[in-house]
GROMACS .gro file of C-alpha atoms in nm:
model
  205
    1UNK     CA    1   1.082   1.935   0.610
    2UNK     CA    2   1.132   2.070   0.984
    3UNK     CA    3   0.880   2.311   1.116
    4UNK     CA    4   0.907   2.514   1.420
    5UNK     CA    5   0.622   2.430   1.657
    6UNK     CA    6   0.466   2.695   1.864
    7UNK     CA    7   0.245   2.714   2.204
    8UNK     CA    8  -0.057   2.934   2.277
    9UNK     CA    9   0.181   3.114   2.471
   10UNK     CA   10   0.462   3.208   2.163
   11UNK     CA   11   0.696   2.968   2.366
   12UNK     CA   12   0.886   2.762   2.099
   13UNK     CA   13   0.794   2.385   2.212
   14UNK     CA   14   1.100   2.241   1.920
   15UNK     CA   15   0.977   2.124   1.544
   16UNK     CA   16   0.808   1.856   1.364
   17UNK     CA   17   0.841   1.737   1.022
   18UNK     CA   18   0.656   1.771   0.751
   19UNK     CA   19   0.599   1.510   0.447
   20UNK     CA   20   0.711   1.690   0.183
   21UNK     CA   21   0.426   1.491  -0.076
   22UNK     CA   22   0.158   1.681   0.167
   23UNK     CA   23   0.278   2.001   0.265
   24UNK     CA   24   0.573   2.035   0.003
   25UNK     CA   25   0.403   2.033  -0.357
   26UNK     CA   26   0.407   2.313  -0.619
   27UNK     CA   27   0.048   2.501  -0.555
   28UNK     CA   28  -0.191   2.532  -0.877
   29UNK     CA   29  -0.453   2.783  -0.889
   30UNK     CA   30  -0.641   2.517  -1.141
   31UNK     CA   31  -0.691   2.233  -0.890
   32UNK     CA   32  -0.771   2.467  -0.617
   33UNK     CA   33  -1.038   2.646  -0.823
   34UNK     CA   34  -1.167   2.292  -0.915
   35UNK     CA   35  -1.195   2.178  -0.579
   36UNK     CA   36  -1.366   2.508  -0.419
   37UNK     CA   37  -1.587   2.529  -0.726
   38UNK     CA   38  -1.735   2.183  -0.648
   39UNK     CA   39  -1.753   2.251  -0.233
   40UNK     CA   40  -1.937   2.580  -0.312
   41UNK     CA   41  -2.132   2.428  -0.531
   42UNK     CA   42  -2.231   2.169  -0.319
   43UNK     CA   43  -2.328   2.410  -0.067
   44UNK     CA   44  -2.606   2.571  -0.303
   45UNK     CA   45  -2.966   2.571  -0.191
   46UNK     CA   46  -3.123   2.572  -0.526
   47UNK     CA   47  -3.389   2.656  -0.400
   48UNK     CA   48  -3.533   2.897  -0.636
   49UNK     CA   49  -3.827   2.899  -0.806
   50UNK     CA   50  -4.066   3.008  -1.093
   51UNK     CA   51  -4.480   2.989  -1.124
   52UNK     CA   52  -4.567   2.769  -1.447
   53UNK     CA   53  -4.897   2.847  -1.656
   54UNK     CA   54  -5.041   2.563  -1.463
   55UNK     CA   55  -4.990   2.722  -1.125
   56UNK     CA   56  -5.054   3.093  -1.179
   57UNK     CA   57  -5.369   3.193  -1.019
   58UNK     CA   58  -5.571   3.367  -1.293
   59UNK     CA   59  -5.903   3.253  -1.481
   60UNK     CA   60  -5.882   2.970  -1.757
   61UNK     CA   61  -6.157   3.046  -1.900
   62UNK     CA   62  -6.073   3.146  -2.268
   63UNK     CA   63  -6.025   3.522  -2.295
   64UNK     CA   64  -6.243   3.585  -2.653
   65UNK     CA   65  -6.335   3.389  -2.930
   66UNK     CA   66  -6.128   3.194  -3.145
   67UNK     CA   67  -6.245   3.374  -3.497
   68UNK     CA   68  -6.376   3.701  -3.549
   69UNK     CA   69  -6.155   3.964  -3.359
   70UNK     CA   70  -5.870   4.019  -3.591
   71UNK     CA   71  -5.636   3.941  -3.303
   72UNK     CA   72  -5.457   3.639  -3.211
   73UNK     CA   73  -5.537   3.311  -3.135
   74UNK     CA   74  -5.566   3.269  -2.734
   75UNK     CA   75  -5.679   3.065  -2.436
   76UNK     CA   76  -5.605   3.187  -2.106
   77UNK     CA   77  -5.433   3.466  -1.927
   78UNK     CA   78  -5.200   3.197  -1.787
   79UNK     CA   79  -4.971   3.219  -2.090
   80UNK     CA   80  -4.634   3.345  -2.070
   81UNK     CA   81  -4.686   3.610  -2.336
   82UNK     CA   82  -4.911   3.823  -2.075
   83UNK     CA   83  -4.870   3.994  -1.773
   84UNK     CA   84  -4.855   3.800  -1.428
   85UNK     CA   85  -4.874   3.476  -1.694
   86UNK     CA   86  -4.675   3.169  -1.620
   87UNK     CA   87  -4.302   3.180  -1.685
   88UNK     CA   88  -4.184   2.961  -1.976
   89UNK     CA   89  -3.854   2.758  -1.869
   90UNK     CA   90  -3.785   2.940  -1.563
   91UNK     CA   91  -3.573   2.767  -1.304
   92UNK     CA   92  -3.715   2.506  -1.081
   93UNK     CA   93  -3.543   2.350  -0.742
   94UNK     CA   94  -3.260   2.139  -0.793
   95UNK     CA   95  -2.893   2.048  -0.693
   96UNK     CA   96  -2.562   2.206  -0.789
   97UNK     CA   97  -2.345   1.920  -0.721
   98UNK     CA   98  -2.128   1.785  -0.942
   99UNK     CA   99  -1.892   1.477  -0.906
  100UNK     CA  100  -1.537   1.521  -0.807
  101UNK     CA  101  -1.284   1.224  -0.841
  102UNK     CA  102  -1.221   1.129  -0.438
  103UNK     CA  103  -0.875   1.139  -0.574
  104UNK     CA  104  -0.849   1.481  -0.712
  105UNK     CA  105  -1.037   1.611  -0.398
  106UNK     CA  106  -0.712   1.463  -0.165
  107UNK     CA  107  -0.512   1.602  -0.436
  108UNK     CA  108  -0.662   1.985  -0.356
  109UNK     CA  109  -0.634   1.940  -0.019
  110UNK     CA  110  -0.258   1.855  -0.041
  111UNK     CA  111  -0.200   2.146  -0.285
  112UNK     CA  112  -0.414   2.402  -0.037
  113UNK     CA  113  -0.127   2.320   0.252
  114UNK     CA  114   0.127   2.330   0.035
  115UNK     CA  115   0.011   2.697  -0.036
  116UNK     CA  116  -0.058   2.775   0.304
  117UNK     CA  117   0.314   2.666   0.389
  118UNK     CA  118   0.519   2.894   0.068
  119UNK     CA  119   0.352   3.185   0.160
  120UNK     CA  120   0.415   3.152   0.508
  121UNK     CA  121   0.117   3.132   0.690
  122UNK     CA  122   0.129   2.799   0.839
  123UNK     CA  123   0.205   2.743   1.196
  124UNK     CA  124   0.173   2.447   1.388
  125UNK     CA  125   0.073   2.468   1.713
  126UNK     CA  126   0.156   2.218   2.032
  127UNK     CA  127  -0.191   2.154   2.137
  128UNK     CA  128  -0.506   2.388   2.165
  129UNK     CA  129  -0.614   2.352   2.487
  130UNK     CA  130  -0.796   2.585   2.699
  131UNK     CA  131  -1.023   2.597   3.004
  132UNK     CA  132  -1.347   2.754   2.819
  133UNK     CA  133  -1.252   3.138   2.855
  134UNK     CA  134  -1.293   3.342   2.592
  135UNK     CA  135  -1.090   3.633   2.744
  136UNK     CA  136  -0.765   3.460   2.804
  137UNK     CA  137  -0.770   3.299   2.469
  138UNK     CA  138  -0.897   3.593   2.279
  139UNK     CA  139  -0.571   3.806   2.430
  140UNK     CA  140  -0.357   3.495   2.343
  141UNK     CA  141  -0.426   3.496   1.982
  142UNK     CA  142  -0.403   3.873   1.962
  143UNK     CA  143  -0.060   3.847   2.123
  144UNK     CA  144   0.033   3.583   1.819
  145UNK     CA  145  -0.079   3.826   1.562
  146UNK     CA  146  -0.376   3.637   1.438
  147UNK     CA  147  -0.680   3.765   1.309
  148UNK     CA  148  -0.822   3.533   1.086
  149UNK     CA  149  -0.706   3.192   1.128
  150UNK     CA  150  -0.830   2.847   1.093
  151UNK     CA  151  -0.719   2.577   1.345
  152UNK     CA  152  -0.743   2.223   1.276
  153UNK     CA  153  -0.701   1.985   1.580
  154UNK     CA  154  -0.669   1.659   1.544
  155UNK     CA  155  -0.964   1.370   1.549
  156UNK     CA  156  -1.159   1.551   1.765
  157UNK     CA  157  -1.147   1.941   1.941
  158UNK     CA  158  -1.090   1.999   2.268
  159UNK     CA  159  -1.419   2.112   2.449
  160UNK     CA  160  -1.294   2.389   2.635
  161UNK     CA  161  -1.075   2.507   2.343
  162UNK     CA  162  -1.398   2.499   2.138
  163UNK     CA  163  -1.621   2.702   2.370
  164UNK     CA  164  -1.347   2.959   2.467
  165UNK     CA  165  -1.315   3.008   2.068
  166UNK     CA  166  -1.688   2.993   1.951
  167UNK     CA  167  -1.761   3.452   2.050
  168UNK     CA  168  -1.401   3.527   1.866
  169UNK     CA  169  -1.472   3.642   1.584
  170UNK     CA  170  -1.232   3.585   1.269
  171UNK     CA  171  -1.138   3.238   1.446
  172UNK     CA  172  -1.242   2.880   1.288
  173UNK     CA  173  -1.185   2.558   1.457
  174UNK     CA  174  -1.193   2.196   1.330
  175UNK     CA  175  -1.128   1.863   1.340
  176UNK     CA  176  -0.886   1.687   1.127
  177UNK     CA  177  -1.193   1.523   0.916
  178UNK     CA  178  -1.335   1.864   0.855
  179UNK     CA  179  -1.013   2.029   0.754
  180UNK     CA  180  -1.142   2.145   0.342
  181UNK     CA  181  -0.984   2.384   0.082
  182UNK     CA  182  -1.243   2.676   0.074
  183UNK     CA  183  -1.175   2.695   0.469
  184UNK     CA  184  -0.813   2.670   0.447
  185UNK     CA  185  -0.817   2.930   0.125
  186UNK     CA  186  -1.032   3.183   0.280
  187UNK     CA  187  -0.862   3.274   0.611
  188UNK     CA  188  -0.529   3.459   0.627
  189UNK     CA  189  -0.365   3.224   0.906
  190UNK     CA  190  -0.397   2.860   0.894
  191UNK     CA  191  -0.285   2.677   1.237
  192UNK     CA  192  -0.256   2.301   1.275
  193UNK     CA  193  -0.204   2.126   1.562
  194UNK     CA  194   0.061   1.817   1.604
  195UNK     CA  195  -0.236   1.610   1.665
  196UNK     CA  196  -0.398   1.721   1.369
  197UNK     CA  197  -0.080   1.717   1.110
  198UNK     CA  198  -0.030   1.336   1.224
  199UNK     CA  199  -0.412   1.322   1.142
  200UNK     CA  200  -0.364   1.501   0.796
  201UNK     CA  201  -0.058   1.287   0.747
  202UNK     CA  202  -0.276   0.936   0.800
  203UNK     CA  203  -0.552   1.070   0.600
  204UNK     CA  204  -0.391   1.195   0.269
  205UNK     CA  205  -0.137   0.928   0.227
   0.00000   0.00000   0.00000
């Protein structure tokens, strides 16, 4: 499908076209959901932690004696039944990834453009080039009516581009190999340069 291309100006610089099995697909929320589910979960620490009866600090000697007290049987404070004891199957460090078919991953990111292009919020962009200013380009992409967008160059960002854009806040950029759903999903405004739909094109055929 034909696509209007802009430049970092608002000048129109003509169209490009589209493949329709990348950009044009019917969006479902179930493969998206699938796909960001396994990125975010990827992206867990794990990290957390819980003291077993072997590692609290606390005396092992045994408490009382075994017979005589009318109580309970015990051995050490270190048992999870008293206070500051160990904790009994309490979470230890470990991953949250899961697999994802490589397939079904290209398939997400296919069906997170397509979304990005029904509701409108797609623009493709000439190039993004800039000389490292933050000023000029900040009052450029004000002027376009973005506020948070996610551009994806193509195999690799301009330098200057990437400098001027790094204090904006609201403003993502990427390369073409970094382009993922939960980035695409989350910002309002998704901008792609030619570059970088050629780049999309060659990876998700």
């Amino acid at each position: 499908m034909k696509t209007d291309v802009l430049k970092l100006d608002g000048a129109a610089a003509g169209s490009v076209d589209l493949d329709d099995e990348i950009f044009g697909l019917e969006p479902r929320a179930d493969i998206l959901h699938r796909v960001v589910r396994w990125q975010r979960a990827r992206d867990q620490q794990g990290t957390h932690k819980v003291k077993t009866r072997s590692e609290t600090s606390y005396s092992t000697k045994k408490i009382y004696r075994q017979k005589g007290t009318g109580g309970a049987r015990h051995g050490d404070r270190n048992a999870p039944i008293f206070r500051k004891g160990g904790i009994y199957k309490g979470p230890t460090p470990r991953s949250h990834a899961h697999d994802l078919p490589k397939k079904f991953r290209k398939l997400g990111l296919k069906h997170a453009l397509s979304a990005k292009l029904k509701e409108g919020s797609l623009v493709i962009l000439d190039s993004a080039e800039s000389e490292g200013k933050t000023a000029a380009l900040a009052k450029q992409i004000k002027s376009l009516g973005w506020k948070r967008a996610l551009i994806i160059d193509g195999a690799t960002v301009n330098e200057g581009f990437a400098r001027a854009a790094a204090n904006i806040d609201g403003l993502d950029v990427l390369p073409s190999v970094g382009a993922n759903v939960y980035d695409i999903l989350r910002r309002d405004t998704l901008v792609i340069t030619k570059a970088g739909v050629e780049a999309l094109e060659a990876r998700l055929k």
